[in-house]
C-alpha cells in the first residue's frame, strides 16, 4: 500500500507542475477575479496542505522552509491559523515562482522520507491524510485550468493555453430519453475505497419514475433558447437569477461573444466560431434552470443523477486525454454521464442523514460549505478519471459559471 501511495504521490505532484508547463512566467501571478486564484498560489497551497496536516504534526524533525507560508497559503481553515485575504492573492509578487517550486521540492522530500519511515503510532492517520491530500491536489489541478481559462479570457489577445489537434466528430445523435423506474434506492458511497465525508453515509432515497436526457444539451440547442429571447423573458427565471442576469448583463454563456455577426466562444485552445454540436458549457445554475423551464423540462435531482450513473461505466473525456475542451456526444443511449462537463442538479448542497465531518481541522474541508450552494455531478474534461465516481458531489453557488458546468434535462413520468 505504501509503495503504491508513493507512486501516486509522485504522479500527482508531477502532473500539477506539467499543467503549468505551457505558462509563461507572467501568467503565474494573475488573478482576474476574486473567485479564481493565480497558478502560483495553487502550486503553493497544495504544498501547504501536505505540510500543515501531515509533516508538522507527524514528521518529528521537519523544519518549515518559511514560517510565513503558513499564513500566505492557508485557504480557509479557521482552526489552522490566519490566512491571507482571498481577493488579494494576485498581489503576492513574492515568493517568486522559483521559490514556490523550491517549497514544493522541500515538502516533497520530507513527505517521501516520512512515508519511508512511518511513525508506528500514527501510520494509519498519515496514510489516510496523504491520500486525502492527493485527492485535494487533483481537485486543484481542475481548479488550476478553470482559473487559467478565466485569467486568459480577460486578455484582449485571447491567448491559447495549448493547441491540441481536435478530431472531427460524427453528427450529433438526436436527443433521446432514458426511462428509469426509480423506487427505494441507495445513495452515497459504498465500500472501503476513498470517498469524501460529504458522500457518506449511504442511505435510502425514494425516487418516483422519471426520464433522463440521453446526452448533454448542445450549443445549438442552447442557441435556440437565446434566439427565443430566453435572456429577456422574466417568466423563465428564478427571482435571484433574474436579478443576477440584469446586474451582470448576461446575454449568453460565459466565454461566448459576437464577432462579424456570428457567435464565437473562447476556451483553453483560444477563440473559435461556436461549435454547435459541442455541449453548452460555463452555465450558471440560473441559466441551466431557465433553459429547462423553456424546454418544459427540469434539471435532475442529484439522487436521480446518481441512480442513473451507477449503471454506467466511469468513461468519457477526462484530464488524462489532454484536450481540456468538452467534445460532442458520439454515441446513442445514455452517454456523457461522466467527463465533458459537470452537470447541474436541482439539489441544494446539504448533509446526508447521519453526516459527520472529519474530526479536527479537516472537518472544515466540506461541511462548512453546506449552505447556499447547488450540487453538480459527473466530472468534466479537466477532471482526473480516477478521481470521479457516481457518488461524488461537487458544489458551487448558483451564479458561478467559470467552471466547466453543463446541462442535462430530466422530466417526471406522468
mmCIF file of C-alpha atoms in Angstrom:
data_model
loop_
_atom_site.group_PDB
_atom_site.id
_atom_site.type_symbol
_atom_site.label_atom_id
_atom_site.label_comp_id
_atom_site.label_asym_id
_atom_site.label_seq_id
_atom_site.Cartn_x
_atom_site.Cartn_y
_atom_site.Cartn_z
ATOM 1 C CA UNK A 1 0.000 0.000 0.000
ATOM 2 C CA UNK A 2 2.775 2.440 0.909
ATOM 3 C CA UNK A 3 4.653 1.762 -2.331
ATOM 4 C CA UNK A 4 1.526 2.399 -4.397
ATOM 5 C CA UNK A 5 0.800 5.592 -2.447
ATOM 6 C CA UNK A 6 4.340 6.878 -3.019
ATOM 7 C CA UNK A 7 3.984 6.207 -6.749
ATOM 8 C CA UNK A 8 0.664 8.022 -6.839
ATOM 9 C CA UNK A 9 2.110 10.912 -4.842
ATOM 10 C CA UNK A 10 4.926 11.349 -7.350
ATOM 11 C CA UNK A 11 2.499 11.104 -10.288
ATOM 12 C CA UNK A 12 0.011 13.638 -8.932
ATOM 13 C CA UNK A 13 2.638 16.151 -7.852
ATOM 14 C CA UNK A 14 4.367 15.921 -11.233
ATOM 15 C CA UNK A 15 1.096 16.350 -13.123
ATOM 16 C CA UNK A 16 0.315 19.620 -11.343
ATOM 17 C CA UNK A 17 3.638 21.004 -12.494
ATOM 18 C CA UNK A 18 3.150 19.622 -16.007
ATOM 19 C CA UNK A 19 -0.138 21.543 -16.231
ATOM 20 C CA UNK A 20 1.832 24.713 -15.535
ATOM 21 C CA UNK A 21 4.430 23.965 -18.226
ATOM 22 C CA UNK A 22 2.599 25.897 -21.008
ATOM 23 C CA UNK A 23 2.528 29.044 -18.855
ATOM 24 C CA UNK A 24 4.876 31.979 -19.209
ATOM 25 C CA UNK A 25 6.320 33.397 -16.007
ATOM 26 C CA UNK A 26 3.940 36.381 -16.298
ATOM 27 C CA UNK A 27 0.930 34.037 -16.166
ATOM 28 C CA UNK A 28 1.715 32.608 -12.733
ATOM 29 C CA UNK A 29 0.587 35.612 -10.684
ATOM 30 C CA UNK A 30 -2.642 36.691 -12.400
ATOM 31 C CA UNK A 31 -5.948 36.738 -10.504
ATOM 32 C CA UNK A 32 -8.646 38.190 -12.757
ATOM 33 C CA UNK A 33 -11.481 37.957 -10.217
ATOM 34 C CA UNK A 34 -11.962 37.111 -6.552
ATOM 35 C CA UNK A 35 -13.223 33.576 -7.210
ATOM 36 C CA UNK A 36 -10.102 32.434 -9.081
ATOM 37 C CA UNK A 37 -6.543 32.099 -7.816
ATOM 38 C CA UNK A 38 -3.163 32.613 -9.502
ATOM 39 C CA UNK A 39 -1.401 29.439 -10.690
ATOM 40 C CA UNK A 40 1.454 30.182 -8.292
ATOM 41 C CA UNK A 41 -0.972 30.107 -5.364
ATOM 42 C CA UNK A 42 -2.373 26.706 -6.395
ATOM 43 C CA UNK A 43 1.161 25.293 -6.520
ATOM 44 C CA UNK A 44 1.907 26.621 -3.049
ATOM 45 C CA UNK A 45 -1.433 25.876 -1.380
ATOM 46 C CA UNK A 46 -1.448 22.202 -2.331
ATOM 47 C CA UNK A 47 2.047 22.017 -0.821
ATOM 48 C CA UNK A 48 0.904 23.819 2.339
ATOM 49 C CA UNK A 49 -1.802 21.158 2.744
ATOM 50 C CA UNK A 50 0.745 18.329 2.993
ATOM 51 C CA UNK A 51 2.983 20.392 5.229
ATOM 52 C CA UNK A 52 0.254 21.544 7.627
ATOM 53 C CA UNK A 53 -1.758 18.380 8.029
ATOM 54 C CA UNK A 54 0.978 15.742 7.777
ATOM 55 C CA UNK A 55 4.546 16.981 8.171
ATOM 56 C CA UNK A 56 4.116 19.459 11.006
ATOM 57 C CA UNK A 57 2.192 17.080 13.287
ATOM 58 C CA UNK A 58 3.870 13.769 12.350
ATOM 59 C CA UNK A 59 7.401 14.338 10.968
ATOM 60 C CA UNK A 60 9.437 14.801 14.134
ATOM 61 C CA UNK A 61 12.465 16.527 12.594
ATOM 62 C CA UNK A 62 10.617 18.537 9.940
ATOM 63 C CA UNK A 63 11.559 22.217 9.622
ATOM 64 C CA UNK A 64 9.362 24.630 7.685
ATOM 65 C CA UNK A 65 11.074 26.348 4.771
ATOM 66 C CA UNK A 66 9.385 29.665 5.581
ATOM 67 C CA UNK A 67 7.085 30.229 8.554
ATOM 68 C CA UNK A 68 5.191 32.957 6.650
ATOM 69 C CA UNK A 69 3.847 30.386 4.160
ATOM 70 C CA UNK A 70 1.502 29.051 6.865
ATOM 71 C CA UNK A 71 -0.406 32.345 6.582
ATOM 72 C CA UNK A 72 0.061 33.071 2.869
ATOM 73 C CA UNK A 73 -1.143 29.703 1.579
ATOM 74 C CA UNK A 74 -3.853 28.696 4.035
ATOM 75 C CA UNK A 75 -7.067 28.864 2.024
ATOM 76 C CA UNK A 76 -9.923 28.987 4.540
ATOM 77 C CA UNK A 77 -9.082 26.793 7.537
ATOM 78 C CA UNK A 78 -10.006 28.949 10.512
ATOM 79 C CA UNK A 79 -8.714 26.403 13.022
ATOM 80 C CA UNK A 80 -5.336 26.157 11.241
ATOM 81 C CA UNK A 81 -4.441 29.797 11.820
ATOM 82 C CA UNK A 82 -4.849 33.012 9.875
ATOM 83 C CA UNK A 83 -4.977 33.289 6.088
ATOM 84 C CA UNK A 84 -4.163 35.938 3.516
ATOM 85 C CA UNK A 85 -7.313 37.538 2.000
ATOM 86 C CA UNK A 86 -8.507 35.563 -0.996
ATOM 87 C CA UNK A 87 -9.240 38.609 -3.211
ATOM 88 C CA UNK A 88 -5.623 39.748 -2.801
ATOM 89 C CA UNK A 89 -3.779 36.574 -3.786
ATOM 90 C CA UNK A 90 -2.833 38.164 -7.110
ATOM 91 C CA UNK A 91 -0.934 40.900 -5.261
ATOM 92 C CA UNK A 92 1.701 38.487 -3.972
ATOM 93 C CA UNK A 93 4.721 39.024 -6.241
ATOM 94 C CA UNK A 94 6.755 37.233 -3.588
ATOM 95 C CA UNK A 95 7.518 34.438 -3.009
ATOM 96 C CA UNK A 96 8.678 34.128 -6.585
ATOM 97 C CA UNK A 97 7.690 31.272 -8.837
ATOM 98 C CA UNK A 98 11.150 29.768 -8.337
ATOM 99 C CA UNK A 99 10.715 29.956 -4.568
ATOM 100 C CA UNK A 100 7.317 28.261 -4.767
ATOM 101 C CA UNK A 101 8.831 25.397 -6.755
ATOM 102 C CA UNK A 102 11.619 25.208 -4.155
ATOM 103 C CA UNK A 103 8.927 24.958 -1.489
ATOM 104 C CA UNK A 104 7.355 22.037 -3.355
ATOM 105 C CA UNK A 105 10.716 20.226 -3.524
ATOM 106 C CA UNK A 106 11.289 20.821 0.198
ATOM 107 C CA UNK A 107 7.907 19.388 1.205
ATOM 108 C CA UNK A 108 8.020 16.519 -1.303
ATOM 109 C CA UNK A 109 11.370 15.343 0.017
ATOM 110 C CA UNK A 110 10.227 15.467 3.617
ATOM 111 C CA UNK A 111 6.958 13.681 2.876
ATOM 112 C CA UNK A 112 8.636 10.877 0.949
ATOM 113 C CA UNK A 113 11.071 10.453 3.825
ATOM 114 C CA UNK A 114 8.131 10.227 6.246
ATOM 115 C CA UNK A 115 6.415 7.611 4.097
ATOM 116 C CA UNK A 116 9.602 5.599 4.131
ATOM 117 C CA UNK A 117 9.737 5.737 7.927
ATOM 118 C CA UNK A 118 6.142 5.799 9.107
ATOM 119 C CA UNK A 119 5.608 6.515 12.810
ATOM 120 C CA UNK A 120 4.051 3.354 14.241
ATOM 121 C CA UNK A 121 1.597 5.197 16.473
ATOM 122 C CA UNK A 122 0.212 7.286 13.610
ATOM 123 C CA UNK A 123 0.879 5.268 10.456
ATOM 124 C CA UNK A 124 -2.793 4.802 9.590
ATOM 125 C CA UNK A 125 -3.550 8.507 10.086
ATOM 126 C CA UNK A 126 -0.577 9.601 7.977
ATOM 127 C CA UNK A 127 -1.536 7.323 5.094
ATOM 128 C CA UNK A 128 -5.162 8.487 5.193
ATOM 129 C CA UNK A 129 -4.101 12.131 5.184
ATOM 130 C CA UNK A 130 -1.683 11.623 2.307
ATOM 131 C CA UNK A 131 -4.496 10.076 0.295
ATOM 132 C CA UNK A 132 -6.785 12.999 1.146
ATOM 133 C CA UNK A 133 -4.000 15.417 0.212
ATOM 134 C CA UNK A 134 -3.630 13.765 -3.179
ATOM 135 C CA UNK A 135 -7.360 13.954 -3.891
ATOM 136 C CA UNK A 136 -7.232 17.577 -2.767
ATOM 137 C CA UNK A 137 -4.398 18.320 -5.190
ATOM 138 C CA UNK A 138 -6.296 16.643 -8.036
ATOM 139 C CA UNK A 139 -9.198 18.987 -7.268
ATOM 140 C CA UNK A 140 -6.765 21.880 -7.569
ATOM 141 C CA UNK A 141 -5.500 20.619 -10.921
ATOM 142 C CA UNK A 142 -9.032 21.116 -12.192
ATOM 143 C CA UNK A 143 -9.306 24.495 -10.492
ATOM 144 C CA UNK A 144 -5.939 25.490 -11.944
ATOM 145 C CA UNK A 145 -7.165 25.000 -15.520
ATOM 146 C CA UNK A 146 -10.519 26.655 -14.777
ATOM 147 C CA UNK A 147 -8.716 29.663 -13.342
ATOM 148 C CA UNK A 148 -6.188 29.883 -16.181
ATOM 149 C CA UNK A 149 -9.107 29.939 -18.634
ATOM 150 C CA UNK A 150 -10.772 32.824 -16.826
ATOM 151 C CA UNK A 151 -7.497 34.720 -16.385
ATOM 152 C CA UNK A 152 -6.747 34.381 -20.108
ATOM 153 C CA UNK A 153 -10.305 35.370 -21.071
ATOM 154 C CA UNK A 154 -9.917 38.938 -19.775
ATOM 155 C CA UNK A 155 -6.892 39.498 -22.026
ATOM 156 C CA UNK A 156 -7.937 41.142 -25.340
ATOM 157 C CA UNK A 157 -5.377 38.931 -27.108
ATOM 158 C CA UNK A 158 -7.424 35.858 -26.084
ATOM 159 C CA UNK A 159 -4.298 33.711 -25.776
ATOM 160 C CA UNK A 160 -4.416 29.934 -26.110
ATOM 161 C CA UNK A 161 -3.182 27.814 -23.230
ATOM 162 C CA UNK A 162 -2.406 24.991 -25.680
ATOM 163 C CA UNK A 163 -3.280 23.950 -29.234
ATOM 164 C CA UNK A 164 -4.108 20.233 -29.445
ATOM 165 C CA UNK A 165 -5.340 18.545 -32.599
ATOM 166 C CA UNK A 166 -9.108 18.147 -32.251
ATOM 167 C CA UNK A 167 -10.517 15.361 -34.387
ATOM 168 C CA UNK A 168 -13.734 15.784 -36.325
ATOM 169 C CA UNK A 169 -16.714 14.090 -34.727
ATOM 170 C CA UNK A 170 -19.697 12.379 -36.384
ATOM 171 C CA UNK A 171 -23.090 14.134 -36.454
ATOM 172 C CA UNK A 172 -24.577 14.736 -33.028
ATOM 173 C CA UNK A 173 -27.046 11.999 -32.005
ATOM 174 C CA UNK A 174 -30.629 13.153 -31.554
ATOM 175 C CA UNK A 175 -31.649 13.973 -28.012
ATOM 176 C CA UNK A 176 -33.452 10.949 -26.627
ATOM 177 C CA UNK A 177 -34.764 9.870 -23.241
ATOM 178 C CA UNK A 178 -33.888 7.063 -20.846
ATOM 179 C CA UNK A 179 -36.754 5.813 -18.699
ATOM 180 C CA UNK A 180 -35.783 4.963 -15.116
ATOM 181 C CA UNK A 181 -38.217 3.204 -12.783
ATOM 182 C CA UNK A 182 -36.987 4.725 -9.517
ATOM 183 C CA UNK A 183 -38.142 3.160 -6.268
ATOM 184 C CA UNK A 184 -36.314 2.898 -2.972
ATOM 185 C CA UNK A 185 -32.665 3.275 -3.992
ATOM 186 C CA UNK A 186 -29.381 3.511 -2.111
ATOM 187 C CA UNK A 187 -27.482 6.790 -2.464
ATOM 188 C CA UNK A 188 -23.972 7.626 -1.292
ATOM 189 C CA UNK A 189 -20.584 5.954 -1.288
ATOM 190 C CA UNK A 190 -20.384 2.247 -0.579
ATOM 191 C CA UNK A 191 -17.352 0.133 0.144
ATOM 192 C CA UNK A 192 -13.904 0.849 1.540
ATOM 193 C CA UNK A 193 -12.292 2.850 -1.294
ATOM 194 C CA UNK A 194 -11.659 6.560 -0.865
ATOM 195 C CA UNK A 195 -14.567 8.980 -0.654
ATOM 196 C CA UNK A 196 -15.137 12.414 0.851
ATOM 197 C CA UNK A 197 -17.130 12.816 4.039
ATOM 198 C CA UNK A 198 -19.951 14.561 2.137
ATOM 199 C CA UNK A 199 -20.631 11.339 0.155
ATOM 200 C CA UNK A 200 -21.479 9.450 3.327
ATOM 201 C CA UNK A 201 -23.319 7.768 4.899
ATOM 202 C CA UNK A 202 -25.040 5.670 2.257
ATOM 203 C CA UNK A 203 -28.767 5.944 2.767
ATOM 204 C CA UNK A 204 -32.101 5.094 1.084
ATOM 205 C CA UNK A 205 -33.967 7.609 -1.076
ATOM 206 C CA UNK A 206 -37.379 7.094 -2.629
ATOM 207 C CA UNK A 207 -37.445 8.141 -6.300
ATOM 208 C CA UNK A 208 -40.609 8.330 -8.418
ATOM 209 C CA UNK A 209 -40.185 7.114 -12.021
ATOM 210 C CA UNK A 210 -38.535 9.683 -14.277
ATOM 211 C CA UNK A 211 -36.856 10.172 -17.626
ATOM 212 C CA UNK A 212 -33.329 11.456 -18.157
ATOM 213 C CA UNK A 213 -31.988 13.003 -21.351
ATOM 214 C CA UNK A 214 -29.502 10.693 -23.040
ATOM 215 C CA UNK A 215 -26.878 13.410 -23.534
ATOM 216 C CA UNK A 216 -25.938 16.945 -22.559
ATOM 217 C CA UNK A 217 -27.627 19.942 -24.183
ATOM 218 C CA UNK A 218 -25.613 21.232 -27.145
ATOM 219 C CA UNK A 219 -24.581 24.760 -28.089
ATOM 220 C CA UNK A 220 -27.067 24.704 -30.974
ATOM 221 C CA UNK A 221 -29.912 23.747 -28.661
ATOM 222 C CA UNK A 222 -28.957 26.455 -26.195
ATOM 223 C CA UNK A 223 -28.653 28.959 -29.034
ATOM 224 C CA UNK A 224 -32.325 28.316 -29.837
ATOM 225 C CA UNK A 225 -33.133 29.391 -26.273
ATOM 226 C CA UNK A 226 -31.148 32.612 -26.745
ATOM 227 C CA UNK A 227 -32.821 33.344 -30.080
ATOM 228 C CA UNK A 228 -36.233 32.842 -28.468
ATOM 229 C CA UNK A 229 -35.426 35.760 -26.124
ATOM 230 C CA UNK A 230 -34.539 33.370 -23.309
ATOM 231 C CA UNK A 231 -32.449 36.015 -21.561
ATOM 232 C CA UNK A 232 -35.259 38.574 -21.745
ATOM 233 C CA UNK A 233 -38.234 36.501 -20.551
ATOM 234 C CA UNK A 234 -38.690 37.011 -16.846
ATOM 235 C CA UNK A 235 -41.123 34.095 -16.535
ATOM 236 C CA UNK A 236 -38.284 31.628 -17.225
ATOM 237 C CA UNK A 237 -36.039 32.797 -14.431
ATOM 238 C CA UNK A 238 -35.800 32.345 -10.710
ATOM 239 C CA UNK A 239 -36.093 35.709 -8.959
ATOM 240 C CA UNK A 240 -32.473 35.795 -7.846
ATOM 241 C CA UNK A 241 -31.363 34.636 -11.297
ATOM 242 C CA UNK A 242 -33.297 37.444 -12.979
ATOM 243 C CA UNK A 243 -31.657 39.945 -10.649
ATOM 244 C CA UNK A 244 -28.217 38.491 -11.377
ATOM 245 C CA UNK A 245 -28.836 38.472 -15.127
ATOM 246 C CA UNK A 246 -29.687 42.180 -15.102
ATOM 247 C CA UNK A 247 -26.930 43.204 -12.711
ATOM 248 C CA UNK A 248 -24.231 41.412 -14.702
ATOM 249 C CA UNK A 249 -25.647 41.903 -18.185
ATOM 250 C CA UNK A 250 -25.755 38.214 -19.107
ATOM 251 C CA UNK A 251 -26.827 37.569 -22.695
ATOM 252 C CA UNK A 252 -25.176 34.190 -23.327
ATOM 253 C CA UNK A 253 -22.980 31.623 -21.535
ATOM 254 C CA UNK A 254 -19.636 32.796 -20.221
ATOM 255 C CA UNK A 255 -16.924 32.927 -22.927
ATOM 256 C CA UNK A 256 -19.447 33.402 -25.774
ATOM 257 C CA UNK A 257 -19.046 36.620 -27.764
ATOM 258 C CA UNK A 258 -20.152 38.128 -31.068
ATOM 259 C CA UNK A 259 -17.748 38.622 -33.967
ATOM 260 C CA UNK A 260 -18.788 39.522 -37.521
ATOM 261 C CA UNK A 261 -22.465 38.917 -36.673
ATOM 262 C CA UNK A 262 -21.721 35.350 -35.552
ATOM 263 C CA UNK A 263 -21.285 33.661 -32.201
ATOM 264 C CA UNK A 264 -17.767 32.717 -31.142
ATOM 265 C CA UNK A 265 -16.503 31.141 -27.970
ATOM 266 C CA UNK A 266 -13.237 31.113 -26.053
ATOM 267 C CA UNK A 267 -11.661 28.062 -24.459
ATOM 268 C CA UNK A 268 -8.209 26.829 -23.482
ATOM 269 C CA UNK A 269 -7.323 26.408 -27.179
ATOM 270 C CA UNK A 270 -8.158 30.049 -27.999
ATOM 271 C CA UNK A 271 -11.090 31.763 -29.723
ATOM 272 C CA UNK A 272 -13.174 29.889 -32.317
ATOM 273 C CA UNK A 273 -16.505 30.086 -34.140
ATOM 274 C CA UNK A 274 -19.123 28.399 -31.984
ATOM 275 C CA UNK A 275 -19.091 24.606 -32.341
ATOM 276 C CA UNK A 276 -22.821 23.940 -32.403
ATOM 277 C CA UNK A 277 -22.561 20.213 -31.659
ATOM 278 C CA UNK A 278 -20.394 20.654 -28.564
ATOM 279 C CA UNK A 279 -22.181 20.609 -25.203
ATOM 280 C CA UNK A 280 -23.017 24.061 -23.908
ATOM 281 C CA UNK A 281 -20.550 24.974 -21.171
ATOM 282 C CA UNK A 282 -19.952 27.567 -18.466
ATOM 283 C CA UNK A 283 -23.561 27.968 -17.412
ATOM 284 C CA UNK A 284 -24.721 29.183 -14.033
ATOM 285 C CA UNK A 285 -27.387 27.218 -12.206
ATOM 286 C CA UNK A 286 -29.802 30.030 -13.060
ATOM 287 C CA UNK A 287 -29.150 29.636 -16.790
ATOM 288 C CA UNK A 288 -29.454 25.860 -16.658
ATOM 289 C CA UNK A 289 -32.726 26.138 -14.751
ATOM 290 C CA UNK A 290 -34.117 28.782 -17.126
ATOM 291 C CA UNK A 291 -33.308 26.617 -20.145
ATOM 292 C CA UNK A 292 -35.034 23.643 -18.543
ATOM 293 C CA UNK A 293 -38.171 25.732 -17.946
ATOM 294 C CA UNK A 294 -38.063 26.984 -21.535
ATOM 295 C CA UNK A 295 -37.854 23.368 -22.741
ATOM 296 C CA UNK A 296 -40.783 22.428 -20.453
ATOM 297 C CA UNK A 297 -38.488 20.054 -18.572
ATOM 298 C CA UNK A 298 -36.439 20.304 -15.365
ATOM 299 C CA UNK A 299 -32.990 19.565 -14.006
ATOM 300 C CA UNK A 300 -32.464 16.156 -12.402
ATOM 301 C CA UNK A 301 -32.030 15.841 -8.666
ATOM 302 C CA UNK A 302 -28.619 14.682 -7.558
ATOM 303 C CA UNK A 303 -30.206 11.417 -6.421
ATOM 304 C CA UNK A 304 -31.762 10.767 -9.836
ATOM 305 C CA UNK A 305 -28.412 11.511 -11.437
ATOM 306 C CA UNK A 306 -26.506 9.140 -9.138
ATOM 307 C CA UNK A 307 -29.107 6.395 -9.558
ATOM 308 C CA UNK A 308 -28.737 6.606 -13.356
ATOM 309 C CA UNK A 309 -24.951 6.997 -13.324
ATOM 310 C CA UNK A 310 -24.454 3.960 -11.101
ATOM 311 C CA UNK A 311 -25.406 1.815 -14.123
ATOM 312 C CA UNK A 312 -22.739 3.433 -16.333
ATOM 313 C CA UNK A 313 -19.005 2.841 -16.535
ATOM 314 C CA UNK A 314 -16.828 5.778 -15.496
ATOM 315 C CA UNK A 315 -15.850 6.561 -19.060
ATOM 316 C CA UNK A 316 -15.646 9.735 -21.103
ATOM 317 C CA UNK A 317 -13.268 12.590 -21.749
ATOM 318 C CA UNK A 318 -11.140 13.464 -18.722
ATOM 319 C CA UNK A 319 -7.996 15.347 -17.773
ATOM 320 C CA UNK A 320 -5.773 12.473 -18.852
ATOM 321 C CA UNK A 321 -6.783 12.877 -22.503
ATOM 322 C CA UNK A 322 -5.120 16.274 -22.583
ATOM 323 C CA UNK A 323 -7.693 18.195 -24.637
ATOM 324 C CA UNK A 324 -9.315 20.226 -21.828
ATOM 325 C CA UNK A 325 -12.225 21.096 -24.143
ATOM 326 C CA UNK A 326 -15.684 19.429 -23.953
ATOM 327 C CA UNK A 327 -16.460 17.361 -27.034
ATOM 328 C CA UNK A 328 -19.803 16.460 -28.714
ATOM 329 C CA UNK A 329 -21.636 13.264 -27.883
ATOM 330 C CA UNK A 330 -20.903 10.471 -30.378
ATOM 331 C CA UNK A 331 -22.912 7.522 -29.069
ATOM 332 C CA UNK A 332 -26.579 6.641 -28.803
ATOM 333 C CA UNK A 333 -28.163 5.760 -25.472
ATOM 334 C CA UNK A 334 -27.317 7.212 -22.071
ATOM 335 C CA UNK A 335 -23.989 8.953 -22.608
ATOM 336 C CA UNK A 336 -21.806 11.797 -21.304
ATOM 337 C CA UNK A 337 -22.668 10.872 -17.727
ATOM 338 C CA UNK A 338 -19.015 11.268 -16.816
ATOM 339 C CA UNK A 339 -16.417 13.667 -18.156
ATOM 340 C CA UNK A 340 -17.016 16.556 -20.582
ATOM 341 C CA UNK A 341 -18.930 18.844 -18.162
ATOM 342 C CA UNK A 342 -20.121 18.964 -14.583
ATOM 343 C CA UNK A 343 -23.909 18.702 -14.659
ATOM 344 C CA UNK A 344 -26.106 20.970 -12.575
ATOM 345 C CA UNK A 345 -28.734 19.272 -10.471
ATOM 346 C CA UNK A 346 -31.707 20.911 -8.779
ATOM 347 C CA UNK A 347 -30.438 19.704 -5.387
ATOM 348 C CA UNK A 348 -29.113 22.053 -2.745
ATOM 349 C CA UNK A 349 -25.796 21.036 -1.202
ATOM 350 C CA UNK A 350 -26.894 19.635 2.159
ATOM 351 C CA UNK A 351 -25.632 16.914 4.530
ATOM 352 C CA UNK A 352 -26.885 13.379 4.150
ATOM 353 C CA UNK A 353 -28.806 11.904 7.106
ATOM 354 C CA UNK A 354 -26.240 10.990 9.745
ATOM 355 C CA UNK A 355 -23.445 13.042 8.134
ATOM 356 C CA UNK A 356 -20.393 13.580 10.312
ATOM 357 C CA UNK A 357 -17.493 15.763 9.171
ATOM 358 C CA UNK A 358 -13.918 14.640 9.632
ATOM 359 C CA UNK A 359 -12.530 15.291 13.118
ATOM 360 C CA UNK A 360 -10.489 18.394 13.880
ATOM 361 C CA UNK A 361 -9.414 20.995 11.343
ATOM 362 C CA UNK A 362 -10.057 18.673 8.389
ATOM 363 C CA UNK A 363 -13.733 18.855 9.322
ATOM 364 C CA UNK A 364 -13.681 22.258 7.594
ATOM 365 C CA UNK A 365 -12.988 20.564 4.246
ATOM 366 C CA UNK A 366 -16.623 20.110 3.129
ATOM 367 C CA UNK A 367 -19.161 20.505 5.900
ATOM 368 C CA UNK A 368 -18.754 24.257 6.427
ATOM 369 C CA UNK A 369 -19.919 24.917 2.838
ATOM 370 C CA UNK A 370 -23.308 23.231 3.157
ATOM 371 C CA UNK A 371 -25.264 26.433 2.650
ATOM 372 C CA UNK A 372 -26.252 28.483 -0.427
ATOM 373 C CA UNK A 373 -24.682 26.047 -2.898
ATOM 374 C CA UNK A 374 -26.051 23.668 -5.516
ATOM 375 C CA UNK A 375 -24.784 20.184 -6.370
ATOM 376 C CA UNK A 376 -23.147 19.246 -9.676
ATOM 377 C CA UNK A 377 -22.325 15.693 -10.714
ATOM 378 C CA UNK A 378 -20.220 13.718 -13.182
ATOM 379 C CA UNK A 379 -16.869 15.445 -13.569
ATOM 380 C CA UNK A 380 -15.617 17.249 -16.668
ATOM 381 C CA UNK A 381 -12.899 17.377 -19.300
ATOM 382 C CA UNK A 382 -10.389 18.667 -16.707
ATOM 383 C CA UNK A 383 -11.305 16.131 -14.000
ATOM 384 C CA UNK A 384 -8.981 13.168 -13.485
ATOM 385 C CA UNK A 385 -10.749 9.912 -14.351
ATOM 386 C CA UNK A 386 -9.546 8.112 -11.223
ATOM 387 C CA UNK A 387 -10.873 10.953 -9.095
ATOM 388 C CA UNK A 388 -14.543 10.665 -10.059
ATOM 389 C CA UNK A 389 -17.278 8.179 -9.094
ATOM 390 C CA UNK A 390 -21.069 8.027 -9.114
ATOM 391 C CA UNK A 391 -21.341 9.293 -5.526
ATOM 392 C CA UNK A 392 -19.003 12.288 -5.996
ATOM 393 C CA UNK A 393 -20.688 15.590 -5.041
ATOM 394 C CA UNK A 394 -19.313 18.852 -6.405
ATOM 395 C CA UNK A 395 -20.886 22.150 -5.364
ATOM 396 C CA UNK A 396 -20.920 25.775 -6.467
ATOM 397 C CA UNK A 397 -23.046 28.831 -5.886
ATOM 398 C CA UNK A 398 -25.948 29.309 -8.281
ATOM 399 C CA UNK A 399 -24.404 32.333 -10.004
ATOM 400 C CA UNK A 400 -20.988 30.720 -10.619
ATOM 401 C CA UNK A 401 -20.181 29.845 -14.196
ATOM 402 C CA UNK A 402 -16.419 29.971 -14.743
ATOM 403 C CA UNK A 403 -16.170 26.238 -14.017
ATOM 404 C CA UNK A 404 -16.824 23.563 -16.659
ATOM 405 C CA UNK A 405 -20.568 23.314 -15.987
ATOM 406 C CA UNK A 406 -23.214 21.999 -18.359
ATOM 407 C CA UNK A 407 -26.813 20.905 -18.565
ATOM 408 C CA UNK A 408 -28.778 17.664 -18.774
ATOM 409 C CA UNK A 409 -32.586 17.593 -18.719
ATOM 410 C CA UNK A 410 -34.978 15.385 -16.782
ATOM 411 C CA UNK A 411 -38.738 15.068 -16.565
ATOM 412 C CA UNK A 412 -41.335 13.344 -14.448
ATOM 413 C CA UNK A 413 -43.160 10.329 -15.794
ATOM 414 C CA UNK A 414 -46.864 11.035 -15.705
#
